PDB file of C-alpha atoms in Angstrom:
ATOM      1  CA  MET A  17     -42.626   2.523   7.617  1.00  0.00           C
ATOM      2  CA  LYS A  18     -42.369   1.395   4.408  1.00  0.00           C
ATOM      3  CA  ILE A  19     -39.096   1.475   3.069  1.00  0.00           C
ATOM      4  CA  ALA A  20     -37.940   0.982  -0.678  1.00  0.00           C
ATOM      5  CA  CYS A  21     -34.406   0.534  -0.941  1.00  0.00           C
ATOM      6  CA  ILE A  22     -33.768   0.896  -4.838  1.00  0.00           C
ATOM      7  CA  GLY A  23     -30.473   0.094  -6.243  1.00  0.00           C
ATOM      8  CA  ALA A  24     -28.881  -0.630 -10.061  1.00  0.00           C
ATOM      9  CA  HIS A  25     -27.848  -4.196  -8.797  1.00  0.00           C
ATOM     10  CA  GLN A  26     -28.467  -6.984  -6.773  1.00  0.00           C
ATOM     11  CA  ASP A  27     -25.987  -6.446  -4.007  1.00  0.00           C
ATOM     12  CA  ASP A  28     -26.196  -2.717  -3.895  1.00  0.00           C
ATOM     13  CA  GLU A  29     -28.532  -3.099  -0.765  1.00  0.00           C
ATOM     14  CA  MET A  30     -24.811  -3.350   1.082  1.00  0.00           C
ATOM     15  CA  PHE A  31     -24.442   0.618   0.995  1.00  0.00           C
ATOM     16  CA  CYS A  32     -27.522   0.601   3.619  1.00  0.00           C
ATOM     17  CA  LEU A  33     -27.302  -2.733   4.785  1.00  0.00           C
ATOM     18  CA  GLY A  34     -26.926  -1.643   8.284  1.00  0.00           C
ATOM     19  CA  THR A  35     -29.731   1.048   8.431  1.00  0.00           C
ATOM     20  CA  LEU A  36     -31.817  -1.486   6.760  1.00  0.00           C
ATOM     21  CA  LEU A  37     -31.097  -3.508   9.892  1.00  0.00           C
ATOM     22  CA  LYS A  38     -32.084  -1.831  12.409  1.00  0.00           C
ATOM     23  CA  CYS A  39     -35.443  -0.388  10.363  1.00  0.00           C
ATOM     24  CA  ILE A  40     -36.510  -3.514  10.408  1.00  0.00           C
ATOM     25  CA  ARG A  41     -36.290  -4.264  13.986  1.00  0.00           C
ATOM     26  CA  ARG A  42     -38.316  -1.339  15.159  1.00  0.00           C
ATOM     27  CA  GLY A  43     -41.033  -2.938  12.748  1.00  0.00           C
ATOM     28  CA  ASP A  44     -40.535  -0.996   9.173  1.00  0.00           C
ATOM     29  CA  ARG A  45     -41.371  -3.014   5.972  1.00  0.00           C
ATOM     30  CA  ILE A  46     -38.399  -3.319   3.526  1.00  0.00           C
ATOM     31  CA  ALA A  47     -38.827  -3.334  -0.093  1.00  0.00           C
ATOM     32  CA  LEU A  48     -35.251  -4.137  -2.271  1.00  0.00           C
ATOM     33  CA  ILE A  49     -36.133  -2.858  -5.443  1.00  0.00           C
ATOM     34  CA  CYS A  50     -33.394  -3.338  -8.547  1.00  0.00           C
ATOM     35  CA  ALA A  51     -33.323  -1.661 -11.756  1.00  0.00           C
ATOM     36  CA  THR A  52     -31.003  -4.182 -13.798  1.00  0.00           C
ATOM     37  CA  ASN A  53     -30.752  -8.067 -13.772  1.00  0.00           C
ATOM     38  CA  GLY A  54     -27.275  -7.936 -12.757  1.00  0.00           C
ATOM     39  CA  ASP A  55     -25.980 -10.269 -15.831  1.00  0.00           C
ATOM     40  CA  LYS A  56     -22.373  -9.069 -16.073  1.00  0.00           C
ATOM     41  CA  GLY A  57     -22.216  -9.637 -12.780  1.00  0.00           C
ATOM     42  CA  ILE A  58     -19.549 -12.015 -12.563  1.00  0.00           C
ATOM     43  CA  SER A  59     -17.067  -9.669 -14.154  1.00  0.00           C
ATOM     44  CA  ASP A  60     -13.618 -11.607 -14.533  1.00  0.00           C
ATOM     45  CA  ASP A  61     -15.253 -14.474 -16.486  1.00  0.00           C
ATOM     46  CA  PRO A  62     -15.293 -13.785 -19.973  1.00  0.00           C
ATOM     47  CA  SER A  63     -17.190 -17.804 -20.226  1.00  0.00           C
ATOM     48  CA  VAL A  64     -20.281 -16.829 -18.278  1.00  0.00           C
ATOM     49  CA  VAL A  65     -23.152 -16.589 -19.881  1.00  0.00           C
ATOM     50  CA  TYR A  66     -25.359 -13.675 -18.915  1.00  0.00           C
ATOM     51  CA  GLU A  67     -28.522 -15.183 -18.430  1.00  0.00           C
ATOM     52  CA  ASP A  68     -27.109 -18.175 -16.242  1.00  0.00           C
ATOM     53  CA  CYS A  69     -25.541 -15.017 -14.422  1.00  0.00           C
ATOM     54  CA  ALA A  70     -28.912 -13.433 -14.312  1.00  0.00           C
ATOM     55  CA  ARG A  71     -30.198 -16.462 -13.025  1.00  0.00           C
ATOM     56  CA  ILE A  72     -27.615 -16.837 -10.092  1.00  0.00           C
ATOM     57  CA  ARG A  73     -27.669 -13.325  -8.953  1.00  0.00           C
ATOM     58  CA  ASP A  74     -31.446 -13.221  -9.159  1.00  0.00           C
ATOM     59  CA  GLY A  75     -31.307 -16.244  -6.873  1.00  0.00           C
ATOM     60  CA  GLU A  76     -28.581 -14.384  -4.444  1.00  0.00           C
ATOM     61  CA  ILE A  77     -30.921 -11.286  -3.916  1.00  0.00           C
ATOM     62  CA  ARG A  78     -33.977 -13.363  -3.620  1.00  0.00           C
ATOM     63  CA  ALA A  79     -31.922 -14.878  -0.631  1.00  0.00           C
ATOM     64  CA  VAL A  80     -31.444 -11.649   0.744  1.00  0.00           C
ATOM     65  CA  ALA A  81     -34.624 -10.389   0.484  1.00  0.00           C
ATOM     66  CA  ARG A  82     -36.076 -13.779   2.531  1.00  0.00           C
ATOM     67  CA  ALA A  83     -33.341 -12.797   5.084  1.00  0.00           C
ATOM     68  CA  LEU A  84     -34.535  -9.122   5.868  1.00  0.00           C
ATOM     69  CA  LYS A  85     -38.363 -10.061   5.455  1.00  0.00           C
ATOM     70  CA  ALA A  86     -38.621  -7.900   2.457  1.00  0.00           C
ATOM     71  CA  GLU A  87     -40.346  -7.936  -0.994  1.00  0.00           C
ATOM     72  CA  TYR A  88     -38.033  -8.322  -4.136  1.00  0.00           C
ATOM     73  CA  ARG A  89     -38.366  -6.449  -7.402  1.00  0.00           C
ATOM     74  CA  CYS A  90     -36.616  -6.063 -10.440  1.00  0.00           C
ATOM     75  CA  LEU A  91     -36.954  -3.601 -13.218  1.00  0.00           C
ATOM     76  CA  GLY A  92     -35.028  -6.219 -15.663  1.00  0.00           C
ATOM     77  CA  GLU A  93     -32.371  -4.170 -17.591  1.00  0.00           C
ATOM     78  CA  PRO A  94     -29.868  -5.088 -18.760  1.00  0.00           C
ATOM     79  CA  ASP A  95     -26.393  -4.589 -16.707  1.00  0.00           C
ATOM     80  CA  GLU A  96     -24.505  -2.060 -17.768  1.00  0.00           C
ATOM     81  CA  ALA A  97     -26.948  -0.496 -20.154  1.00  0.00           C
ATOM     82  CA  LEU A  98     -29.531   1.258 -17.647  1.00  0.00           C
ATOM     83  CA  TYR A  99     -30.658   4.023 -19.327  1.00  0.00           C
ATOM     84  CA  ASP A 100     -33.321   6.666 -18.383  1.00  0.00           C
ATOM     85  CA  THR A 101     -36.190   6.193 -20.714  1.00  0.00           C
ATOM     86  CA  TRP A 102     -39.568   6.963 -20.536  1.00  0.00           C
ATOM     87  CA  GLU A 103     -40.040   3.106 -20.275  1.00  0.00           C
ATOM     88  CA  ASN A 104     -38.234   2.848 -17.585  1.00  0.00           C
ATOM     89  CA  ARG A 105     -39.180   5.766 -15.220  1.00  0.00           C
ATOM     90  CA  LEU A 106     -42.429   3.967 -15.974  1.00  0.00           C
ATOM     91  CA  LYS A 107     -41.346   0.888 -14.519  1.00  0.00           C
ATOM     92  CA  MET A 108     -39.463   2.463 -11.413  1.00  0.00           C
ATOM     93  CA  ILE A 109     -43.089   4.602 -10.586  1.00  0.00           C
ATOM     94  CA  GLU A 110     -44.701   0.889 -10.513  1.00  0.00           C
ATOM     95  CA  ALA A 111     -41.729   0.000  -8.369  1.00  0.00           C
ATOM     96  CA  ILE A 112     -42.521   2.433  -6.189  1.00  0.00           C
ATOM     97  CA  ARG A 113     -46.280   3.008  -6.243  1.00  0.00           C
ATOM     98  CA  ALA A 114     -46.592  -1.124  -5.292  1.00  0.00           C
ATOM     99  CA  SER A 115     -43.708  -0.936  -2.432  1.00  0.00           C
ATOM    100  CA  GLN A 116     -45.783   1.431  -1.137  1.00  0.00           C
ATOM    101  CA  ALA A 117     -42.865   3.364  -0.194  1.00  0.00           C
ATOM    102  CA  GLU A 118     -42.992   5.919   2.598  1.00  0.00           C
ATOM    103  CA  LEU A 119     -39.022   6.778   2.236  1.00  0.00           C
ATOM    104  CA  ILE A 120     -36.532   5.660  -0.075  1.00  0.00           C
ATOM    105  CA  LEU A 121     -32.963   4.968   0.432  1.00  0.00           C
ATOM    106  CA  THR A 122     -31.126   4.357  -2.853  1.00  0.00           C
ATOM    107  CA  HIS A 123     -27.753   5.882  -4.692  1.00  0.00           C
ATOM    108  CA  PHE A 124     -25.593   8.984  -4.545  1.00  0.00           C
ATOM    109  CA  PRO A 125     -26.327  10.737  -7.757  1.00  0.00           C
ATOM    110  CA  GLN A 126     -22.657  11.004  -8.555  1.00  0.00           C
ATOM    111  CA  ASP A 127     -21.886   7.721  -8.133  1.00  0.00           C
ATOM    112  CA  TYR A 128     -18.639   5.590  -9.321  1.00  0.00           C
ATOM    113  CA  ASN A 129     -21.075   3.687 -12.025  1.00  0.00           C
ATOM    114  CA  LEU A 130     -22.896   4.803 -14.351  1.00  0.00           C
ATOM    115  CA  ASP A 131     -25.812   2.411 -13.487  1.00  0.00           C
ATOM    116  CA  HIS A 132     -25.920   3.975 -10.329  1.00  0.00           C
ATOM    117  CA  ASN A 133     -25.942   7.613 -11.193  1.00  0.00           C
ATOM    118  CA  ILE A 134     -29.038   6.881 -13.914  1.00  0.00           C
ATOM    119  CA  THR A 135     -30.566   4.666 -10.785  1.00  0.00           C
ATOM    120  CA  SER A 136     -30.496   7.838  -8.634  1.00  0.00           C
ATOM    121  CA  ASP A 137     -31.817  10.020 -11.812  1.00  0.00           C
ATOM    122  CA  LEU A 138     -34.766   7.181 -12.324  1.00  0.00           C
ATOM    123  CA  VAL A 139     -35.661   7.399  -8.592  1.00  0.00           C
ATOM    124  CA  PHE A 140     -35.517  11.125  -8.593  1.00  0.00           C
ATOM    125  CA  GLN A 141     -37.699  11.676 -11.482  1.00  0.00           C
ATOM    126  CA  SER A 142     -39.787   8.616 -11.163  1.00  0.00           C
ATOM    127  CA  SER A 143     -40.842   9.460  -7.100  1.00  0.00           C
ATOM    128  CA  LEU A 144     -41.966  12.641  -7.833  1.00  0.00           C
ATOM    129  CA  LEU A 145     -44.775  11.299 -10.327  1.00  0.00           C
ATOM    130  CA  THR A 146     -45.619   8.619  -8.213  1.00  0.00           C
ATOM    131  CA  GLN A 147     -49.016  10.393  -6.738  1.00  0.00           C
ATOM    132  CA  ILE A 148     -49.601  11.764 -10.282  1.00  0.00           C
ATOM    133  CA  ALA A 149     -52.574  10.008 -11.285  1.00  0.00           C
ATOM    134  CA  SER A 150     -52.786  10.775 -14.577  1.00  0.00           C
ATOM    135  CA  ILE A 151     -49.514   8.710 -14.835  1.00  0.00           C
ATOM    136  CA  ARG A 152     -51.175   5.208 -15.425  1.00  0.00           C
ATOM    137  CA  THR A 153     -49.355   2.379 -13.818  1.00  0.00           C
ATOM    138  CA  PRO A 154     -50.788  -1.343 -12.213  1.00  0.00           C
ATOM    139  CA  SER A 155     -50.460  -0.298  -9.179  1.00  0.00           C
ATOM    140  CA  PRO A 156     -52.573   3.211  -7.399  1.00  0.00           C
ATOM    141  CA  PRO A 157     -50.417   6.747  -7.187  1.00  0.00           C
ATOM    142  CA  LEU A 158     -48.830   7.519  -3.991  1.00  0.00           C
ATOM    143  CA  MET A 159     -51.006   9.703  -1.469  1.00  0.00           C
ATOM    144  CA  LYS A 160     -47.269  11.134  -1.233  1.00  0.00           C
ATOM    145  CA  VAL A 161     -43.893  11.464  -2.355  1.00  0.00           C
ATOM    146  CA  PRO A 162     -42.082   9.498  -0.516  1.00  0.00           C
ATOM    147  CA  PRO A 163     -38.373  11.170   0.697  1.00  0.00           C
ATOM    148  CA  ILE A 164     -35.608  10.056  -0.813  1.00  0.00           C
ATOM    149  CA  PHE A 165     -32.265   9.820   1.345  1.00  0.00           C
ATOM    150  CA  TYR A 166     -29.219   8.698  -0.452  1.00  0.00           C
ATOM    151  CA  VAL A 167     -26.408   6.434   0.722  1.00  0.00           C
ATOM    152  CA  ASP A 168     -22.464   6.950   0.820  1.00  0.00           C
ATOM    153  CA  PRO A 169     -20.750   5.616  -2.348  1.00  0.00           C
ATOM    154  CA  GLY A 170     -17.412   6.035  -0.441  1.00  0.00           C
ATOM    155  CA  PRO A 171     -14.501   8.372  -0.491  1.00  0.00           C
ATOM    156  CA  GLY A 172     -13.589  10.583  -3.637  1.00  0.00           C
ATOM    157  CA  PHE A 173     -17.222  11.383  -5.125  1.00  0.00           C
ATOM    158  CA  GLY A 174     -18.566  14.435  -2.798  1.00  0.00           C
ATOM    159  CA  PHE A 175     -20.500  13.019  -0.237  1.00  0.00           C
ATOM    160  CA  GLU A 176     -21.602  14.812   2.573  1.00  0.00           C
ATOM    161  CA  ALA A 177     -23.673  13.037   4.878  1.00  0.00           C
ATOM    162  CA  THR A 178     -27.017  14.426   6.675  1.00  0.00           C
ATOM    163  CA  HIS A 179     -27.702  11.427   8.964  1.00  0.00           C
ATOM    164  CA  PHE A 180     -25.494   9.006  10.308  1.00  0.00           C
ATOM    165  CA  VAL A 181     -26.249   5.891  11.591  1.00  0.00           C
ATOM    166  CA  GLU A 182     -24.889   4.155  14.737  1.00  0.00           C
ATOM    167  CA  ILE A 183     -24.384   0.318  13.822  1.00  0.00           C
ATOM    168  CA  ASP A 184     -23.699  -2.195  16.819  1.00  0.00           C
ATOM    169  CA  ALA A 185     -21.442  -5.473  16.837  1.00  0.00           C
ATOM    170  CA  SER A 186     -24.774  -7.418  16.754  1.00  0.00           C
ATOM    171  CA  THR A 187     -25.704  -5.364  13.783  1.00  0.00           C
ATOM    172  CA  VAL A 188     -22.831  -6.019  12.053  1.00  0.00           C
ATOM    173  CA  GLU A 189     -23.144  -9.475  12.571  1.00  0.00           C
ATOM    174  CA  GLU A 190     -26.024  -9.652  10.902  1.00  0.00           C
ATOM    175  CA  MET A 191     -24.615  -7.982   8.095  1.00  0.00           C
ATOM    176  CA  MET A 192     -21.656 -10.109   6.937  1.00  0.00           C
ATOM    177  CA  ARG A 193     -24.097 -12.719   7.383  1.00  0.00           C
ATOM    178  CA  ILE A 194     -26.388 -11.517   4.886  1.00  0.00           C
ATOM    179  CA  ILE A 195     -23.977 -10.407   2.634  1.00  0.00           C
ATOM    180  CA  ALA A 196     -22.211 -13.648   2.104  1.00  0.00           C
ATOM    181  CA  LEU A 197     -25.677 -14.617   0.660  1.00  0.00           C
ATOM    182  CA  HIS A 198     -23.953 -12.733  -2.415  1.00  0.00           C
ATOM    183  CA  GLU A 199     -22.301 -15.807  -3.398  1.00  0.00           C
ATOM    184  CA  SER A 200     -21.355 -15.301  -6.459  1.00  0.00           C
ATOM    185  CA  GLN A 201     -19.789 -11.742  -5.956  1.00  0.00           C
ATOM    186  CA  ASN A 202     -17.486 -12.884  -2.495  1.00  0.00           C
ATOM    187  CA  ALA A 203     -16.024 -15.644  -5.052  1.00  0.00           C
ATOM    188  CA  VAL A 204     -15.292 -12.176  -7.657  1.00  0.00           C
ATOM    189  CA  ALA A 205     -13.832  -9.763  -5.305  1.00  0.00           C
ATOM    190  CA  ARG A 206     -11.483 -13.272  -3.605  1.00  0.00           C
ATOM    191  CA  ARG A 207     -10.456 -13.574  -7.227  1.00  0.00           C
ATOM    192  CA  LEU A 208      -9.947  -9.869  -8.156  1.00  0.00           C
ATOM    193  CA  LEU A 209      -8.891  -8.260  -4.958  1.00  0.00           C
ATOM    194  CA  GLY A 210      -7.799 -11.619  -2.770  1.00  0.00           C
ATOM    195  CA  HIS A 211     -10.953 -10.773  -0.219  1.00  0.00           C
ATOM    196  CA  ASP A 212     -14.347 -11.122  -0.276  1.00  0.00           C
ATOM    197  CA  LEU A 213     -16.720  -8.337   0.769  1.00  0.00           C
ATOM    198  CA  CYS A 214     -17.708  -9.491   4.085  1.00  0.00           C
ATOM    199  CA  GLU A 215     -13.593  -8.425   4.331  1.00  0.00           C
TER     200      GLU A 215
END
Protein backbone atom coordinates (compact mmCIF):
# COMPACT_ATOMS: atom_id res chain seq x y z
CA MET A 1 0.00 0.00 0.00
CA LYS A 2 1.12 3.58 -0.68
CA ILE A 3 0.58 5.79 2.36
CA ALA A 4 0.87 9.58 2.46
CA CYS A 5 1.55 11.07 5.88
CA ILE A 6 0.62 14.74 5.48
CA GLY A 7 1.52 17.21 8.19
CA ALA A 8 1.79 20.95 8.53
CA HIS A 9 5.36 20.88 9.85
CA GLN A 10 8.56 18.87 9.64
CA ASP A 11 8.02 16.93 12.86
CA ASP A 12 4.29 16.19 12.61
CA GLU A 13 4.92 12.63 11.46
CA MET A 14 5.66 11.95 15.14
CA PHE A 15 1.89 11.85 15.77
CA CYS A 16 1.69 8.54 13.89
CA LEU A 17 5.31 7.40 13.70
CA GLY A 18 4.68 4.03 15.33
CA THR A 19 1.93 3.29 12.81
CA LEU A 20 4.21 4.31 9.94
CA LEU A 21 6.96 2.00 11.18
CA LYS A 22 4.55 -0.91 11.41
CA CYS A 23 3.30 -0.18 7.89
CA ILE A 24 6.86 -0.09 6.57
CA ARG A 25 7.57 -3.47 8.17
CA ARG A 26 4.69 -5.03 6.27
CA GLY A 27 6.01 -3.59 3.00
CA ASP A 28 4.02 -0.37 2.59
CA ARG A 29 5.60 2.62 0.82
CA ILE A 30 5.52 5.95 2.67
CA ALA A 31 5.44 9.52 1.39
CA LEU A 32 5.97 12.37 3.85
CA ILE A 33 4.32 15.63 2.77
CA CYS A 34 4.64 18.93 4.66
CA ALA A 35 2.48 21.94 3.96
CA THR A 36 4.86 24.55 5.43
CA ASN A 37 8.60 25.10 5.26
CA GLY A 38 8.99 25.17 9.07
CA ASP A 39 10.74 28.54 9.02
CA LYS A 40 9.41 29.64 12.45
CA GLY A 41 10.28 26.33 14.13
CA ILE A 42 13.15 27.51 16.32
CA SER A 43 10.47 29.34 18.24
CA ASP A 44 12.41 30.45 21.31
CA ASP A 45 15.16 32.34 19.47
CA PRO A 46 14.18 35.60 17.72
CA SER A 47 17.66 35.92 16.19
CA VAL A 48 17.26 32.89 13.91
CA VAL A 49 16.84 33.89 10.28
CA TYR A 50 13.71 32.30 8.79
CA GLU A 51 15.56 30.96 5.75
CA ASP A 52 18.18 29.32 8.00
CA CYS A 53 15.48 27.72 10.14
CA ALA A 54 13.70 26.38 7.04
CA ARG A 55 16.99 24.93 5.77
CA ILE A 56 17.73 23.25 9.12
CA ARG A 57 14.28 21.72 9.35
CA ASP A 58 14.38 20.60 5.73
CA GLY A 59 17.60 18.73 6.47
CA GLU A 60 16.06 17.10 9.53
CA ILE A 61 12.91 15.87 7.76
CA ARG A 62 15.00 14.56 4.88
CA ALA A 63 17.03 12.55 7.42
CA VAL A 64 13.72 11.18 8.78
CA ALA A 65 12.59 10.36 5.25
CA ARG A 66 15.84 8.45 4.62
CA ALA A 67 15.38 6.54 7.89
CA LEU A 68 11.86 5.56 6.78
CA LYS A 69 12.92 4.98 3.14
CA ALA A 70 10.18 7.48 2.32
CA GLU A 71 9.65 10.12 -0.34
CA TYR A 72 9.47 13.72 0.85
CA ARG A 73 7.62 16.69 -0.61
CA CYS A 74 6.96 20.17 0.77
CA LEU A 75 4.38 22.69 -0.40
CA GLY A 76 6.77 25.42 0.83
CA GLU A 77 4.25 27.73 2.50
CA PRO A 78 5.49 29.92 5.40
CA ASP A 79 5.18 28.36 8.84
CA GLU A 80 2.20 29.76 10.80
CA ALA A 81 0.84 31.47 7.66
CA LEU A 82 -0.90 28.61 5.88
CA TYR A 83 -4.19 29.31 4.10
CA ASP A 84 -6.71 27.25 2.18
CA THR A 85 -6.30 28.86 -1.25
CA TRP A 86 -6.82 27.42 -4.71
CA GLU A 87 -3.06 27.59 -5.28
CA ASN A 88 -2.42 25.56 -2.13
CA ARG A 89 -5.16 23.09 -3.07
CA LEU A 90 -3.44 22.55 -6.41
CA LYS A 91 -0.11 22.01 -4.63
CA MET A 92 -1.73 19.49 -2.30
CA ILE A 93 -3.55 17.72 -5.15
CA GLU A 94 -0.25 17.35 -6.97
CA ALA A 95 1.57 16.10 -3.86
CA ILE A 96 -1.10 13.46 -3.22
CA ARG A 97 -1.19 12.44 -6.89
CA ALA A 98 2.60 12.27 -7.12
CA SER A 99 2.72 10.00 -4.06
CA GLN A 100 0.01 7.79 -5.62
CA ALA A 101 -1.54 7.64 -2.16
CA GLU A 102 -3.94 4.83 -1.40
CA LEU A 103 -4.38 5.99 2.20
CA ILE A 104 -3.71 9.30 3.94
CA LEU A 105 -2.77 10.00 7.56
CA THR A 106 -3.17 13.64 8.60
CA HIS A 107 -4.15 16.04 11.36
CA PHE A 108 -7.48 15.90 13.18
CA PRO A 109 -9.57 18.89 11.92
CA GLN A 110 -9.91 20.50 15.38
CA ASP A 111 -6.30 20.63 16.52
CA TYR A 112 -4.30 22.99 18.74
CA ASN A 113 -2.45 24.69 15.87
CA LEU A 114 -4.13 26.56 13.02
CA ASP A 115 -1.56 25.27 10.50
CA HIS A 116 -2.63 21.74 11.51
CA ASN A 117 -6.32 22.61 11.03
CA ILE A 118 -5.72 24.21 7.63
CA THR A 119 -3.58 21.25 6.55
CA SER A 120 -6.43 18.93 7.53
CA ASP A 121 -8.89 21.04 5.52
CA LEU A 122 -6.55 21.16 2.52
CA VAL A 123 -6.08 17.39 2.62
CA PHE A 124 -9.81 16.75 2.86
CA GLN A 125 -10.72 19.04 -0.04
CA SER A 126 -7.73 18.16 -2.20
CA SER A 127 -8.04 14.41 -1.78
CA LEU A 128 -11.57 14.58 -3.20
CA LEU A 129 -10.19 16.38 -6.25
CA THR A 130 -7.26 14.03 -6.95
CA GLN A 131 -9.34 11.93 -9.35
CA ILE A 132 -10.90 14.87 -11.24
CA ALA A 133 -9.09 14.82 -14.58
CA SER A 134 -10.13 18.37 -15.52
CA ILE A 135 -8.03 19.65 -12.59
CA ARG A 136 -4.63 19.62 -14.21
CA THR A 137 -1.38 19.07 -12.33
CA PRO A 138 1.91 17.50 -13.50
CA SER A 139 0.93 14.07 -12.16
CA PRO A 140 -2.03 12.15 -13.57
CA PRO A 141 -5.31 11.89 -11.64
CA LEU A 142 -5.73 9.06 -9.17
CA MET A 143 -8.12 6.27 -10.03
CA LYS A 144 -9.66 6.36 -6.55
CA VAL A 145 -9.93 8.94 -3.78
CA PRO A 146 -7.69 7.78 -0.92
CA PRO A 147 -9.38 7.37 2.47
CA ILE A 148 -8.21 9.66 5.28
CA PHE A 149 -7.35 8.62 8.82
CA TYR A 150 -6.95 11.41 11.37
CA VAL A 151 -4.25 11.13 14.01
CA ASP A 152 -4.78 11.85 17.70
CA PRO A 153 -3.71 15.43 18.60
CA GLY A 154 -3.67 14.60 22.32
CA PRO A 155 -6.24 15.06 25.08
CA GLY A 156 -8.67 17.95 25.20
CA PHE A 157 -9.66 18.26 21.53
CA GLY A 158 -12.64 15.90 21.28
CA PHE A 159 -10.82 13.26 19.26
CA GLU A 160 -12.55 9.87 19.33
CA ALA A 161 -10.41 7.09 17.93
CA THR A 162 -11.90 4.52 15.58
CA HIS A 163 -8.71 2.47 15.24
CA PHE A 164 -5.88 1.65 17.63
CA VAL A 165 -2.41 0.43 16.64
CA GLU A 166 -0.47 -1.62 19.15
CA ILE A 167 3.15 -0.49 19.40
CA ASP A 168 5.72 -2.91 20.81
CA ALA A 169 8.99 -2.10 22.60
CA SER A 170 11.17 -2.50 19.50
CA THR A 171 8.95 -0.06 17.61
CA VAL A 172 9.21 2.45 20.46
CA GLU A 173 13.02 2.19 20.32
CA GLU A 174 12.97 2.88 16.59
CA MET A 175 10.55 5.78 17.13
CA MET A 176 12.97 7.36 19.63
CA ARG A 177 15.88 7.01 17.20
CA ILE A 178 13.92 8.76 14.45
CA ILE A 179 12.45 11.49 16.67
CA ALA A 180 16.01 12.32 17.73
CA LEU A 181 16.74 13.29 14.11
CA HIS A 182 14.67 16.44 14.68
CA GLU A 183 17.65 17.97 16.47
CA SER A 184 16.45 21.58 16.34
CA GLN A 185 13.02 20.72 17.76
CA ASN A 186 14.51 18.58 20.52
CA ALA A 187 16.79 21.48 21.45
CA VAL A 188 13.83 23.89 21.57
CA ALA A 189 11.88 21.43 23.76
CA ARG A 190 14.81 21.06 26.15
CA ARG A 191 15.14 24.83 26.48
CA LEU A 192 11.40 25.50 26.89
CA LEU A 193 10.15 22.36 28.62
CA GLY A 194 13.22 20.91 30.28
CA HIS A 195 13.03 17.66 28.30
CA ASP A 196 13.25 16.61 24.67
CA LEU A 197 10.57 15.14 22.42
CA CYS A 198 11.69 11.57 23.02
CA GLU A 199 11.05 11.95 26.74
